[in-house]
């Protein structure tokens, strides 16, 4: 179906392989041959060094073409892909690799397109001099043009649901990364994995009162939305869902997810009600955002087990993706709590990763006895007087069920310990699969 009236469309051309200027000229000629497309003007061609992450490669030749187009955006997009393929471009194209021809639709009149394969206005047009300058040369009022400036921040659950529906209707795979903010490199890694696997990524930032116990200070939990948005922007997140407590839980809210065996023992024993609060908020986030995949860190292994169980039990059609723990260079697992460690405790805190890795080494060398593996790790922790051990356990890899004494075929070792000499007492958690490669 053609547009009633032709739209003024700007497409950016780039080439850094073969006879670059010939590729650009052929693209202009081919666009002019497309029925329903008229080439109005072509900017001068400029040379731009390659920027970005990808293999080392030569500079680009770039130009912008102004079209009058009576085709719908996706029909023009299909023609652009066809012209790229004719120029010898491998499709689907590996990201940031050299290419004979790249054609991006930058603007399509004032249309906004937000689908799996096509986003208009182009996501990064305003960050690229080799697009912005030719647009100015062609007389486009760039200041008046719409730009996507990092993640859209959504507060109302209804607005989040509407955006998600729009994306799903456009065929998008949606990844969600639930967080309570205070984002660090571990969260960023979750977002990057989601970014690589999904068409749209939602990060949620919500400090969930339901998962705080009576002795845990909900109001003192660190909040830094501006800093968190910067992390989300760098990780390429599309939308940040950051509702208020009142928006998440209306005054009459009274339905909770009850969690069973997965929440017993370990953290569940120390923090009664915590996992019910986590399961309730994650179920609500899933219901609001309706993602295709949910990304959770293995660092919080019991939380991951609870969420997997809840997702299955309640029938959410969402794939839970476990992501390897991100560590500091000295082995300490990344956590928002690390910031509260004093210098001496920070140095001592590496004992947890050392103890777990030592047990894993022993397992790899053939030790299979549950208690000898535990004893090995326990001795290392006992030699660090600053660490107060809460628990050290070996549980099943599958669902963290308890393992009987005797030989084990596989397992995950989990530890929690207190460090008390910093700004405030800090409880650190860590865990490691004895037979897996679960470290980022
Ligand atoms: O891991 C967290 O930050 C939280 O427990 C979660 C999953 C976002 C639920 O509030």
PDB file of C-alpha atoms and ligand atoms in Angstrom, residues 178-180 206 208 211 278 281-282 296 300 303 307, ligand 1:
ATOM      1  CA  UNK A 178      14.875  -6.534  36.794  1.00  0.00           C
ATOM      2  CA  UNK A 179      17.003  -4.530  39.237  1.00  0.00           C
ATOM      3  CA  UNK A 180      16.692  -2.400  42.349  1.00  0.00           C
ATOM      4  CA  UNK A 206      12.379  -0.487  41.590  1.00  0.00           C
ATOM      5  CA  UNK A 208      10.828  -3.322  46.299  1.00  0.00           C
ATOM      6  CA  UNK A 211      11.479  -8.009  50.033  1.00  0.00           C
ATOM      7  CA  UNK A 278      11.016 -11.074  45.339  1.00  0.00           C
ATOM      8  CA  UNK A 281       7.461  -8.226  42.470  1.00  0.00           C
ATOM      9  CA  UNK A 282       9.005 -10.276  39.669  1.00  0.00           C
ATOM     10  CA  UNK A 296      19.049 -12.856  36.248  1.00  0.00           C
ATOM     11  CA  UNK A 300      21.996 -14.611  43.655  1.00  0.00           C
ATOM     12  CA  UNK A 303      16.822 -15.971  43.956  1.00  0.00           C
ATOM     13  CA  UNK A 307      12.257 -17.195  40.075  1.00  0.00           C
TER      14      UNK A 307
HETATM   15  O1  LIG B   1      18.084  -8.927  42.504  1.00  0.00           O
HETATM   16  C1  LIG B   1      17.432  -7.883  42.700  1.00  0.00           C
HETATM   17  O2  LIG B   1      17.917  -6.769  42.500  1.00  0.00           O
HETATM   18  C2  LIG B   1      15.994  -7.972  43.197  1.00  0.00           C
HETATM   19  O3  LIG B   1      15.846  -8.960  44.126  1.00  0.00           O
HETATM   20  C3  LIG B   1      14.971  -8.101  42.063  1.00  0.00           C
HETATM   21  C4  LIG B   1      15.116  -9.417  41.306  1.00  0.00           C
HETATM   22  C5  LIG B   1      15.092  -6.940  41.094  1.00  0.00           C
HETATM   23  C6  LIG B   1      13.553  -8.076  42.638  1.00  0.00           C
HETATM   24  O4  LIG B   1      13.304  -6.877  43.306  1.00  0.00           O
END
